[in-house]
Amino acid sequence: QKVNNANLLTLDIGMTKQEVISSMGSPDMNEAYESINGVPTVILFYYTQRKRGDGNKTKDEMTPVVFE
């Protein structure tokens, strides 16, 4: 969680998905969608805050990094 928060500060707009993974490591969760105009959208989720102490990582505890 603390490492992910620190690593987020190293990201720049325009980085490739591979550059983000090299900096941040493997995402905790990911999703992919195809938009109406056919452009794929990939979202990598990184665990950045704990809201509950149940040990489960949920989207509301993660920061999304979005690629189009």
Short mmCIF file of C-alpha atoms in Angstrom, two decimals:
data_model
loop_
_atom_site.label_atom_id
_atom_site.label_comp_id
_atom_site.label_asym_id
_atom_site.label_seq_id
_atom_site.Cartn_x
_atom_site.Cartn_y
_atom_site.Cartn_z
CA GLN A 1 0.00 0.00 0.00
CA LYS A 2 2.69 2.54 0.97
CA VAL A 3 4.98 1.41 -1.85
CA ASN A 4 2.16 1.74 -4.39
CA ASN A 5 1.36 5.26 -3.18
CA ALA A 6 5.01 6.27 -3.53
CA ASN A 7 5.33 4.65 -6.96
CA LEU A 8 2.21 6.45 -8.24
CA LEU A 9 4.14 9.71 -7.87
CA THR A 10 6.67 8.47 -10.45
CA LEU A 11 4.07 7.98 -13.20
CA ASP A 12 3.68 10.42 -16.09
CA ILE A 13 0.91 10.96 -18.61
CA GLY A 14 1.67 9.09 -21.80
CA MET A 15 3.53 6.18 -20.23
CA THR A 16 2.89 2.81 -21.82
CA LYS A 17 1.25 -0.03 -19.94
CA GLN A 18 4.61 -1.83 -19.80
CA GLU A 19 6.35 1.26 -18.39
CA VAL A 20 3.73 1.52 -15.64
CA ILE A 21 4.06 -2.17 -14.78
CA SER A 22 7.87 -1.79 -14.68
CA SER A 23 7.49 1.09 -12.23
CA MET A 24 4.53 -0.14 -10.18
CA GLY A 25 4.81 -3.91 -10.47
CA SER A 26 1.94 -6.22 -11.35
CA PRO A 27 -1.50 -4.73 -10.71
CA ASP A 28 -3.74 -6.15 -7.98
CA MET A 29 -6.66 -6.23 -10.42
CA ASN A 30 -7.27 -5.28 -14.06
CA GLU A 31 -10.13 -4.79 -16.50
CA ALA A 32 -10.41 -4.21 -20.24
CA TYR A 33 -13.26 -2.74 -22.27
CA GLU A 34 -13.89 -1.79 -25.86
CA SER A 35 -15.45 1.65 -26.13
CA ILE A 36 -18.27 2.59 -28.49
CA ASN A 37 -15.76 3.92 -31.06
CA GLY A 38 -13.77 0.65 -30.90
CA VAL A 39 -10.85 1.97 -28.87
CA PRO A 40 -9.75 -0.53 -26.22
CA THR A 41 -9.50 0.75 -22.66
CA VAL A 42 -7.35 -1.10 -20.12
CA ILE A 43 -7.53 -0.29 -16.40
CA LEU A 44 -4.86 -1.46 -13.94
CA PHE A 45 -5.83 -1.22 -10.27
CA TYR A 46 -3.25 -0.78 -7.51
CA TYR A 47 -4.01 -1.19 -3.80
CA THR A 48 -3.42 2.21 -2.15
CA GLN A 49 -5.67 2.50 0.91
CA ARG A 50 -7.24 0.20 3.45
CA LYS A 51 -10.86 0.89 4.34
CA ARG A 52 -11.66 -2.39 6.07
CA GLY A 53 -9.54 -4.81 8.03
CA ASP A 54 -11.04 -7.92 6.42
CA GLY A 55 -7.99 -8.68 4.26
CA ASN A 56 -9.93 -8.41 0.99
CA LYS A 57 -8.73 -5.93 -1.61
CA THR A 58 -11.68 -4.18 -3.24
CA LYS A 59 -11.85 -1.53 -5.97
CA ASP A 60 -12.73 1.20 -3.50
CA GLU A 61 -9.33 0.58 -1.87
CA MET A 62 -7.44 0.85 -5.15
CA THR A 63 -6.26 3.55 -7.53
CA PRO A 64 -6.97 2.98 -11.23
CA VAL A 65 -4.41 3.64 -13.96
CA VAL A 66 -6.23 3.93 -17.29
CA PHE A 67 -4.89 3.32 -20.82
CA GLU A 68 -6.73 4.07 -24.08
#
